[in-house]
Amino acid sequence: MGRIVITGGAGFLGSHLADAFLARGDEVVAVDNLITGDMANIAHLEDNDAFEYRNIDISDPFDVEGDVTAVLNFASPASPKHYLDMPIETLRVGSLGTMYSLELAKDKGARFLQASTSEVYGDPLEHPQTEEYWGHVNPIGPRSVYDEAKRFGEALVMGYHTKHAVDIRIVRIFNTYGPRMRVDDGRVVSNFIVQALQGDPITIYGTGEQTRSFCYCEDEVRGFLALLDGEHIGPINIGNDGEFTMHELANLVIEVTNSSSELVYEPLPADDPAQRRPDLTKARTLLGWEPKIQLREGLERTAAYFEAQLGAGS
Ligand code: UDP
């Protein structure tokens, strides 16, 4: 049994990770400053003796007393809406926050898993994206506050590995969705489901022909654990390789929620990637992992969550 520090532990993915570690008997220290995380995501763990929450901003030096076996660095705004609203916080947490988290892992002799992103590939010119692709990122575009922070984060993690022999893992996360996304998250799956449930117009940005590949959170978290427990050091894509246009997604959401919402068209945000799909060869062969939950089922589960959230008036 281990003692696991999860930065961003009150966030969407961080809180699902906390559940997964607790379920297998590990102790969890969730660290968060709640700028996008939410105590509601971990409220069910309040009485669990194996769980602790600390309100810490990891962009300043921090410590966690006692033994730590692994540090999982999941703290960052992750929705374009949030990181565009909080550019400096996003750059700080991706750079300084990653460095202080690595310092903790170094001091404790703990394994370190970095939550990186398919955004390191930018608006990709190679399709699907393998881990060998270096990416196509605008370094001064509005999304760069996230993309470049995450790219710097990967470089920093590799630096701590080569200089200080920190035992590191890097996951490149492709669009992930599921319960505990915020109603106001701003990403496409939560936007479309909330709009469909409320009978509001579904906002398609651009033509709607751009693609994404959507992974359900439960599959994604199972991938994180396989990566952490495995021996592979370099980055690994974890996502679902089913690829959908935003039109296809909107139609599926309308079907699943039995909604009468119409589609409306809004401008495409700057540097919005035209296509994205993970090459999962490494995840399949090195980790024996693959996604199991297909989009329709994942959307049904997520819609049930948002229905309850909206019903509760949040
Ligand atoms: N998008 C959309 N309507 C929305 C929100 C997003 O059409 O209400 C589009 C967005 O322009 C992008 C895709 O959906 O092409 C995925 O956007 P998201 O913000 O979920 O994540 P990204 O993959 O861009 O980081």
Short mmCIF file of C-alpha atoms and ligand atoms in Angstrom, two decimals:
data_model
loop_
_atom_site.label_atom_id
_atom_site.label_comp_id
_atom_site.label_asym_id
_atom_site.label_seq_id
_atom_site.Cartn_x
_atom_site.Cartn_y
_atom_site.Cartn_z
CA MET A 1 0.00 0.00 0.00
CA GLY A 2 1.25 3.46 -0.82
CA ARG A 3 0.68 7.06 0.15
CA ILE A 4 -0.17 9.05 -2.95
CA VAL A 5 -0.13 12.83 -3.39
CA ILE A 6 -2.47 14.07 -6.12
CA THR A 7 -2.12 17.73 -7.08
CA GLY A 8 -5.43 18.93 -8.47
CA GLY A 9 -7.00 16.25 -6.26
CA ALA A 10 -10.34 18.09 -6.02
CA GLY A 11 -10.58 18.45 -9.79
CA PHE A 12 -12.40 16.38 -12.37
CA LEU A 13 -9.68 13.80 -13.08
CA GLY A 14 -7.82 14.23 -9.78
CA SER A 15 -10.89 13.28 -7.76
CA HIS A 16 -11.55 10.18 -9.91
CA LEU A 17 -7.92 9.22 -9.40
CA ALA A 18 -8.32 9.62 -5.64
CA ASP A 19 -11.26 7.20 -5.74
CA ALA A 20 -9.26 4.68 -7.77
CA PHE A 21 -6.28 4.70 -5.36
CA LEU A 22 -8.50 4.47 -2.28
CA ALA A 23 -10.39 1.55 -3.86
CA ARG A 24 -7.15 -0.40 -4.15
CA GLY A 25 -6.10 0.34 -0.57
CA ASP A 26 -3.69 3.26 -0.96
CA GLU A 27 -3.78 6.44 1.13
CA VAL A 28 -4.38 9.69 -0.72
CA VAL A 29 -3.41 13.28 0.01
CA ALA A 30 -5.36 15.53 -2.35
CA VAL A 31 -3.80 18.96 -2.86
CA ASP A 32 -5.79 21.72 -4.53
CA ASN A 33 -6.31 25.49 -4.41
CA LEU A 34 -9.85 25.16 -5.81
CA ILE A 35 -9.45 27.68 -8.66
CA THR A 36 -11.15 25.15 -10.90
CA GLY A 37 -11.44 22.20 -8.48
CA ASP A 38 -14.47 21.78 -6.27
CA MET A 39 -14.85 20.36 -2.75
CA ALA A 40 -18.09 18.72 -3.95
CA ASN A 41 -15.92 16.30 -5.99
CA ILE A 42 -14.34 14.91 -2.81
CA ALA A 43 -17.17 15.47 -0.31
CA HIS A 44 -17.90 11.72 -0.30
CA LEU A 45 -14.33 11.07 0.98
CA GLU A 46 -14.54 13.39 3.98
CA ASP A 47 -14.95 10.58 6.54
CA ASN A 48 -12.46 8.23 4.90
CA ASP A 49 -9.42 7.87 7.20
CA ALA A 50 -7.20 7.03 4.23
CA PHE A 51 -7.97 10.41 2.62
CA GLU A 52 -6.70 13.91 3.41
CA TYR A 53 -7.33 17.19 1.63
CA ARG A 54 -4.90 20.14 1.75
CA ASN A 55 -5.67 23.57 0.39
CA ILE A 56 -2.31 24.41 -1.18
CA ASP A 57 -1.30 26.46 -4.23
CA ILE A 58 1.50 24.34 -5.67
CA SER A 59 2.85 27.32 -7.65
CA ASP A 60 4.51 28.34 -4.35
CA PRO A 61 6.95 26.01 -2.54
CA PHE A 62 5.09 23.37 -0.53
CA ASP A 63 5.71 20.26 1.52
CA VAL A 64 3.70 17.22 2.53
CA GLU A 65 4.99 15.62 5.73
CA GLY A 66 5.43 11.85 6.04
CA ASP A 67 6.17 9.16 3.48
CA VAL A 68 5.02 9.61 -0.09
CA THR A 69 5.26 6.78 -2.62
CA ALA A 70 3.94 8.63 -5.69
CA VAL A 71 3.15 12.19 -6.77
CA LEU A 72 0.60 12.65 -9.56
CA ASN A 73 0.66 16.18 -10.96
CA PHE A 74 -2.87 16.94 -12.13
CA ALA A 75 -3.22 20.58 -11.01
CA SER A 76 -4.07 22.98 -13.85
CA PRO A 77 -7.02 24.65 -15.47
CA ALA A 78 -7.70 22.31 -18.42
CA SER A 79 -10.66 23.80 -20.26
CA PRO A 80 -9.78 26.43 -22.89
CA LYS A 81 -12.38 28.71 -21.29
CA HIS A 82 -10.62 28.51 -17.91
CA TYR A 83 -7.04 28.76 -19.09
CA LEU A 84 -7.87 31.71 -21.35
CA ASP A 85 -9.45 33.41 -18.29
CA MET A 86 -6.44 32.53 -16.12
CA PRO A 87 -3.37 32.71 -18.36
CA ILE A 88 -0.84 33.58 -15.66
CA GLU A 89 -2.15 31.02 -13.15
CA THR A 90 -2.00 28.40 -15.92
CA LEU A 91 1.61 29.26 -16.82
CA ARG A 92 2.61 29.34 -13.14
CA VAL A 93 1.09 25.99 -12.27
CA GLY A 94 2.44 24.30 -15.40
CA SER A 95 5.97 25.57 -14.71
CA LEU A 96 6.52 26.39 -11.01
CA GLY A 97 3.78 24.03 -9.84
CA THR A 98 5.34 21.17 -11.78
CA MET A 99 8.79 22.04 -10.42
CA TYR A 100 7.65 22.13 -6.77
CA SER A 101 5.78 18.85 -7.27
CA LEU A 102 8.95 17.32 -8.73
CA GLU A 103 10.93 18.64 -5.74
CA LEU A 104 8.50 16.82 -3.46
CA ALA A 105 8.95 13.57 -5.43
CA LYS A 106 12.73 14.02 -5.35
CA ASP A 107 12.80 14.63 -1.58
CA LYS A 108 10.55 11.66 -0.86
CA GLY A 109 12.06 9.24 -3.38
CA ALA A 110 8.58 8.99 -4.88
CA ARG A 111 7.55 8.01 -8.41
CA PHE A 112 6.17 11.01 -10.38
CA LEU A 113 3.41 11.00 -12.97
CA GLN A 114 2.92 14.13 -15.05
CA ALA A 115 -0.49 14.90 -16.53
CA SER A 116 0.45 16.16 -19.97
CA THR A 117 -1.89 16.63 -22.88
CA SER A 118 -2.62 16.10 -26.54
CA GLU A 119 -2.30 19.91 -26.71
CA VAL A 120 1.47 19.40 -26.90
CA TYR A 121 0.72 18.37 -30.52
CA GLY A 122 -1.03 21.73 -31.12
CA ASP A 123 -3.01 21.88 -34.39
CA PRO A 124 -1.41 18.66 -35.62
CA LEU A 125 -0.06 18.20 -39.12
CA GLU A 126 0.32 14.44 -38.56
CA HIS A 127 -2.75 12.33 -38.02
CA PRO A 128 -3.30 10.30 -35.87
CA GLN A 129 -0.78 11.57 -33.34
CA THR A 130 2.00 9.24 -32.21
CA GLU A 131 4.21 10.09 -29.24
CA GLU A 132 7.07 10.72 -31.68
CA TYR A 133 5.30 13.71 -33.28
CA TRP A 134 6.83 16.99 -32.05
CA GLY A 135 3.73 19.04 -32.58
CA HIS A 136 2.60 22.27 -34.21
CA VAL A 137 1.98 24.89 -31.54
CA ASN A 138 1.67 28.66 -31.95
CA PRO A 139 4.00 29.90 -29.18
CA ILE A 140 2.23 33.25 -28.75
CA GLY A 141 -1.37 32.32 -29.59
CA PRO A 142 -4.03 32.41 -26.86
CA ARG A 143 -3.82 28.64 -26.26
CA SER A 144 -0.05 28.80 -25.75
CA VAL A 145 -0.49 29.57 -22.05
CA TYR A 146 -1.63 25.98 -21.65
CA ASP A 147 0.18 24.25 -24.51
CA GLU A 148 3.58 25.75 -23.80
CA ALA A 149 3.22 25.32 -20.03
CA LYS A 150 2.53 21.62 -20.62
CA ARG A 151 5.39 21.31 -23.10
CA PHE A 152 7.70 23.02 -20.60
CA GLY A 153 6.32 20.66 -17.94
CA GLU A 154 7.38 17.63 -19.98
CA ALA A 155 10.87 19.13 -20.44
CA LEU A 156 11.12 19.79 -16.70
CA VAL A 157 10.04 16.27 -15.84
CA MET A 158 12.68 14.86 -18.20
CA GLY A 159 15.24 17.21 -16.61
CA TYR A 160 14.50 15.89 -13.11
CA HIS A 161 14.75 12.37 -14.48
CA THR A 162 18.16 12.84 -16.09
CA LYS A 163 19.66 15.15 -13.44
CA HIS A 164 18.09 13.77 -10.23
CA ALA A 165 17.02 10.24 -11.31
CA VAL A 166 13.40 10.92 -10.36
CA ASP A 167 11.36 7.93 -11.52
CA ILE A 168 8.98 9.64 -13.90
CA ARG A 169 5.97 8.84 -16.09
CA ILE A 170 4.27 11.18 -18.59
CA VAL A 171 0.71 10.73 -19.81
CA ARG A 172 -0.61 12.70 -22.79
CA ILE A 173 -4.31 12.96 -22.09
CA PHE A 174 -6.73 13.29 -25.01
CA ASN A 175 -10.17 14.91 -24.57
CA THR A 176 -11.68 13.26 -21.50
CA TYR A 177 -15.21 13.68 -20.22
CA GLY A 178 -17.54 12.34 -17.56
CA PRO A 179 -19.22 13.04 -14.24
CA ARG A 180 -17.66 15.82 -12.10
CA MET A 181 -16.97 18.12 -15.02
CA ARG A 182 -18.32 21.49 -13.99
CA VAL A 183 -21.62 22.68 -15.44
CA ASP A 184 -19.69 25.82 -16.51
CA ASP A 185 -16.58 23.85 -17.61
CA GLY A 186 -16.85 25.24 -21.14
CA ARG A 187 -15.53 22.16 -22.94
CA VAL A 188 -17.58 20.69 -25.70
CA VAL A 189 -19.07 17.59 -24.06
CA SER A 190 -20.29 19.39 -20.95
CA ASN A 191 -21.50 22.40 -22.98
CA PHE A 192 -23.50 20.25 -25.41
CA ILE A 193 -25.05 18.06 -22.69
CA VAL A 194 -26.01 21.00 -20.46
CA GLN A 195 -27.45 22.87 -23.46
CA ALA A 196 -29.38 19.79 -24.63
CA LEU A 197 -30.80 19.10 -21.17
CA GLN A 198 -31.92 22.70 -20.80
CA GLY A 199 -33.38 22.89 -24.31
CA ASP A 200 -30.92 25.68 -25.17
CA PRO A 201 -29.28 25.98 -28.60
CA ILE A 202 -26.20 23.78 -29.02
CA THR A 203 -23.22 26.02 -29.77
CA ILE A 204 -21.06 24.68 -32.59
CA TYR A 205 -17.86 26.65 -33.00
CA GLY A 206 -16.72 26.99 -36.61
CA THR A 207 -18.08 24.57 -39.21
CA GLY A 208 -18.52 21.66 -36.81
CA GLU A 209 -16.37 19.49 -39.07
CA GLN A 210 -13.34 19.63 -36.76
CA THR A 211 -12.72 16.33 -34.96
CA ARG A 212 -11.86 15.16 -31.46
CA SER A 213 -11.54 11.71 -29.85
CA PHE A 214 -13.37 11.46 -26.54
CA CYS A 215 -12.36 9.18 -23.68
CA TYR A 216 -14.62 8.38 -20.72
CA CYS A 217 -13.00 9.27 -17.37
CA GLU A 218 -13.12 5.72 -15.97
CA ASP A 219 -11.10 4.36 -18.92
CA GLU A 220 -8.71 7.28 -18.68
CA VAL A 221 -8.03 6.77 -14.96
CA ARG A 222 -7.45 3.01 -15.49
CA GLY A 223 -4.84 4.06 -18.06
CA PHE A 224 -3.14 6.38 -15.54
CA LEU A 225 -2.78 3.53 -13.04
CA ALA A 226 -1.43 1.14 -15.68
CA LEU A 227 1.13 3.77 -16.69
CA LEU A 228 2.13 4.55 -13.09
CA ASP A 229 2.51 0.84 -12.25
CA GLY A 230 4.36 0.06 -15.48
CA GLU A 231 8.02 0.62 -16.29
CA HIS A 232 7.81 2.85 -19.36
CA ILE A 233 9.42 6.28 -18.85
CA GLY A 234 8.60 8.21 -22.04
CA PRO A 235 5.26 9.87 -22.83
CA ILE A 236 2.26 7.67 -23.58
CA ASN A 237 -1.00 8.74 -25.21
CA ILE A 238 -4.07 7.74 -23.22
CA GLY A 239 -7.43 8.40 -24.84
CA ASN A 240 -10.05 6.82 -27.03
CA ASP A 241 -9.26 6.49 -30.73
CA GLY A 242 -12.85 6.79 -31.92
CA GLU A 243 -12.85 10.11 -33.83
CA PHE A 244 -15.94 12.31 -34.19
CA THR A 245 -16.80 15.64 -35.77
CA MET A 246 -18.52 18.18 -33.50
CA HIS A 247 -21.64 17.70 -35.65
CA GLU A 248 -21.60 13.98 -34.92
CA LEU A 249 -21.12 14.69 -31.22
CA ALA A 250 -23.98 17.20 -31.18
CA ASN A 251 -26.34 14.75 -32.88
CA LEU A 252 -25.42 11.95 -30.49
CA VAL A 253 -25.95 14.22 -27.47
CA ILE A 254 -29.36 15.26 -28.81
CA GLU A 255 -30.28 11.60 -29.28
CA VAL A 256 -29.04 10.44 -25.88
CA THR A 257 -30.78 13.29 -24.02
CA ASN A 258 -33.89 13.15 -26.21
CA SER A 259 -33.57 16.91 -26.66
CA SER A 260 -35.23 19.28 -29.08
CA SER A 261 -32.33 21.78 -29.02
CA GLU A 262 -31.28 23.33 -32.33
CA LEU A 263 -27.72 23.86 -33.52
CA VAL A 264 -26.30 27.39 -33.66
CA TYR A 265 -22.96 28.40 -35.11
CA GLU A 266 -20.40 30.58 -33.34
CA PRO A 267 -16.91 31.69 -34.39
CA LEU A 268 -14.10 29.16 -34.15
CA PRO A 269 -11.63 30.11 -31.38
CA ALA A 270 -8.09 31.04 -32.50
CA ASP A 271 -5.75 28.10 -33.18
CA ASP A 272 -8.51 25.55 -32.53
CA PRO A 273 -7.05 22.20 -33.72
CA ALA A 274 -8.78 20.90 -36.87
CA GLN A 275 -8.35 17.23 -35.97
CA ARG A 276 -7.15 15.08 -33.12
CA ARG A 277 -6.91 11.34 -32.59
CA PRO A 278 -4.43 9.37 -30.50
CA ASP A 279 -2.31 6.58 -31.89
CA LEU A 280 -2.69 4.10 -29.03
CA THR A 281 -0.10 1.53 -30.14
CA LYS A 282 2.17 2.26 -27.16
CA ALA A 283 -0.64 2.16 -24.59
CA ARG A 284 -1.89 -1.13 -26.02
CA THR A 285 1.46 -2.88 -26.38
CA LEU A 286 3.42 -1.48 -23.42
CA LEU A 287 0.60 -1.20 -20.88
CA GLY A 288 -1.91 -3.76 -22.16
CA TRP A 289 -4.50 -0.98 -21.78
CA GLU A 290 -7.31 0.06 -24.04
CA PRO A 291 -10.47 2.11 -23.74
CA LYS A 292 -13.68 0.12 -23.25
CA ILE A 293 -16.49 2.63 -22.90
CA GLN A 294 -17.75 3.91 -26.22
CA LEU A 295 -19.06 7.41 -26.73
CA ARG A 296 -22.79 6.69 -26.55
CA GLU A 297 -22.53 4.89 -23.21
CA GLY A 298 -20.19 7.51 -21.78
CA LEU A 299 -22.53 10.30 -22.85
CA GLU A 300 -25.49 8.50 -21.24
CA ARG A 301 -23.62 8.28 -17.93
CA THR A 302 -22.45 11.89 -18.15
CA ALA A 303 -25.92 13.16 -19.06
CA ALA A 304 -27.33 11.39 -15.97
CA TYR A 305 -24.77 13.23 -13.84
CA PHE A 306 -25.57 16.65 -15.32
CA GLU A 307 -29.29 16.00 -15.03
CA ALA A 308 -28.83 15.46 -11.29
CA GLN A 309 -26.59 18.54 -11.01
CA LEU A 310 -29.07 20.76 -12.82
CA GLY A 311 -31.95 19.29 -10.82
CA ALA A 312 -30.10 20.15 -7.61
CA GLY A 313 -29.97 23.76 -8.82
CA SER A 314 -26.19 23.98 -9.17
N1 UDP B 1 -16.57 23.42 -29.22
C1 UDP B 1 -17.81 23.67 -29.79
N2 UDP B 1 -18.79 24.16 -28.98
C2 UDP B 1 -18.62 24.38 -27.65
C3 UDP B 1 -17.35 24.11 -27.08
C4 UDP B 1 -16.34 23.64 -27.91
O1 UDP B 1 -18.03 23.46 -31.00
O2 UDP B 1 -19.59 24.81 -26.99
C5 UDP B 1 -15.51 22.87 -30.09
C6 UDP B 1 -14.17 23.57 -30.00
O3 UDP B 1 -14.10 24.67 -30.88
C7 UDP B 1 -13.23 22.45 -30.39
C8 UDP B 1 -13.91 21.19 -29.87
O4 UDP B 1 -15.27 21.55 -29.66
O5 UDP B 1 -13.11 22.36 -31.79
C9 UDP B 1 -13.33 20.70 -28.55
O6 UDP B 1 -13.26 21.81 -27.67
P1 UDP B 1 -12.94 21.67 -26.13
O7 UDP B 1 -12.99 23.05 -25.56
O8 UDP B 1 -13.81 20.64 -25.52
O9 UDP B 1 -11.47 21.08 -26.04
P2 UDP B 1 -10.14 21.22 -26.91
O10 UDP B 1 -9.96 19.90 -27.55
O11 UDP B 1 -10.30 22.32 -27.93
O12 UDP B 1 -9.11 21.55 -25.90
#
